[in-house]
Amino acid sequence: TKTVESALKQTYQNKEIIISDNASSDSTQKISLELARLNKEIKYIRHEKTILQNEHWQKILKNHASGKYVIFIPDITIANFIYDKMKIN
């Protein structure tokens, strides 16, 4: 949830946060559904069987993402510099 919290704190206002679950077997689904319920900026998408990461992201882009810009955040180490990147553009 730290990655989602960091994404939510970004000051770029027109954001859509997609939690993309590639058939996890942990509590990702339960936590993500609750986060999406609590915040309208969050969408939760789950693949029922594991697919290659590239294919997984392509499906998200093609079928679910609606923004002009896309940033994939696989973990918290990347999430903290989004705002700086958005300021450049």
XYZ file of C-alpha atoms in Angstrom:
89
model
C 0.000 0.000 0.000
C 2.977 2.371 0.294
C 3.228 2.584 -3.471
C -0.479 3.437 -3.796
C -0.229 5.984 -0.979
C 2.716 7.625 -2.724
C 0.842 7.752 -6.044
C -2.194 9.296 -4.332
C -0.017 12.019 -2.781
C 1.252 13.223 -6.158
C 0.107 16.768 -6.869
C -0.772 16.086 -10.505
C -4.545 16.351 -10.296
C -5.822 14.437 -13.325
C -4.546 11.004 -12.373
C -5.893 7.512 -12.646
C -4.260 4.823 -10.509
C -4.632 1.298 -11.816
C -3.665 -1.516 -9.499
C -2.854 -4.344 -11.840
C -2.860 -7.774 -10.197
C -1.199 -10.507 -12.221
C -2.942 -13.445 -10.497
C -1.369 -12.940 -7.084
C -2.052 -15.512 -4.393
C -1.565 -13.199 -1.410
C -3.909 -10.541 0.006
C -3.409 -8.162 -2.945
C -6.969 -8.577 -4.198
C -8.601 -7.897 -0.823
C -6.432 -4.852 -0.095
C -6.770 -3.457 -3.618
C -10.543 -3.790 -3.711
C -10.747 -1.895 -0.432
C -8.427 0.854 -1.697
C -10.510 1.198 -4.876
C -13.695 1.356 -2.824
C -12.258 4.180 -0.729
C -10.822 6.283 -3.551
C -12.371 7.055 -6.946
C -8.925 7.589 -8.531
C -8.093 3.912 -8.062
C -9.121 1.073 -10.379
C -8.341 -2.548 -9.577
C -7.764 -4.977 -12.443
C -7.016 -8.662 -11.887
C -5.826 -11.315 -14.311
C -6.982 -14.739 -13.214
C -3.865 -16.472 -14.533
C -0.302 -15.234 -14.562
C 0.897 -13.804 -17.859
C 4.215 -12.283 -18.916
C 4.760 -8.798 -17.515
C 4.960 -7.168 -20.962
C 1.669 -8.782 -22.031
C 0.123 -7.837 -18.694
C 1.026 -4.142 -19.102
C -0.084 -4.104 -22.751
C -3.526 -5.380 -21.721
C -3.780 -2.681 -19.067
C -2.840 0.031 -21.574
C -5.176 -1.222 -24.273
C -8.204 -2.095 -22.146
C -8.121 0.025 -18.993
C -5.857 3.108 -19.050
C -7.503 6.305 -20.218
C -4.877 8.980 -19.523
C -2.657 10.907 -21.893
C 0.462 9.953 -19.916
C 1.305 6.606 -18.358
C 3.866 5.749 -15.732
C 4.273 2.167 -14.567
C 5.247 1.970 -10.903
C 6.315 -1.562 -10.052
C 7.294 -0.576 -6.496
C 7.813 2.291 -4.063
C 11.357 3.090 -5.218
C 9.964 4.555 -8.438
C 6.827 6.186 -7.041
C 8.585 9.051 -5.272
C 9.859 10.869 -8.374
C 6.683 11.029 -10.466
C 5.983 14.628 -9.579
C 9.436 15.747 -10.726
C 8.948 13.993 -14.062
C 5.531 15.605 -14.549
C 7.001 19.080 -13.877
C 9.447 18.610 -16.770
C 6.595 18.028 -19.212
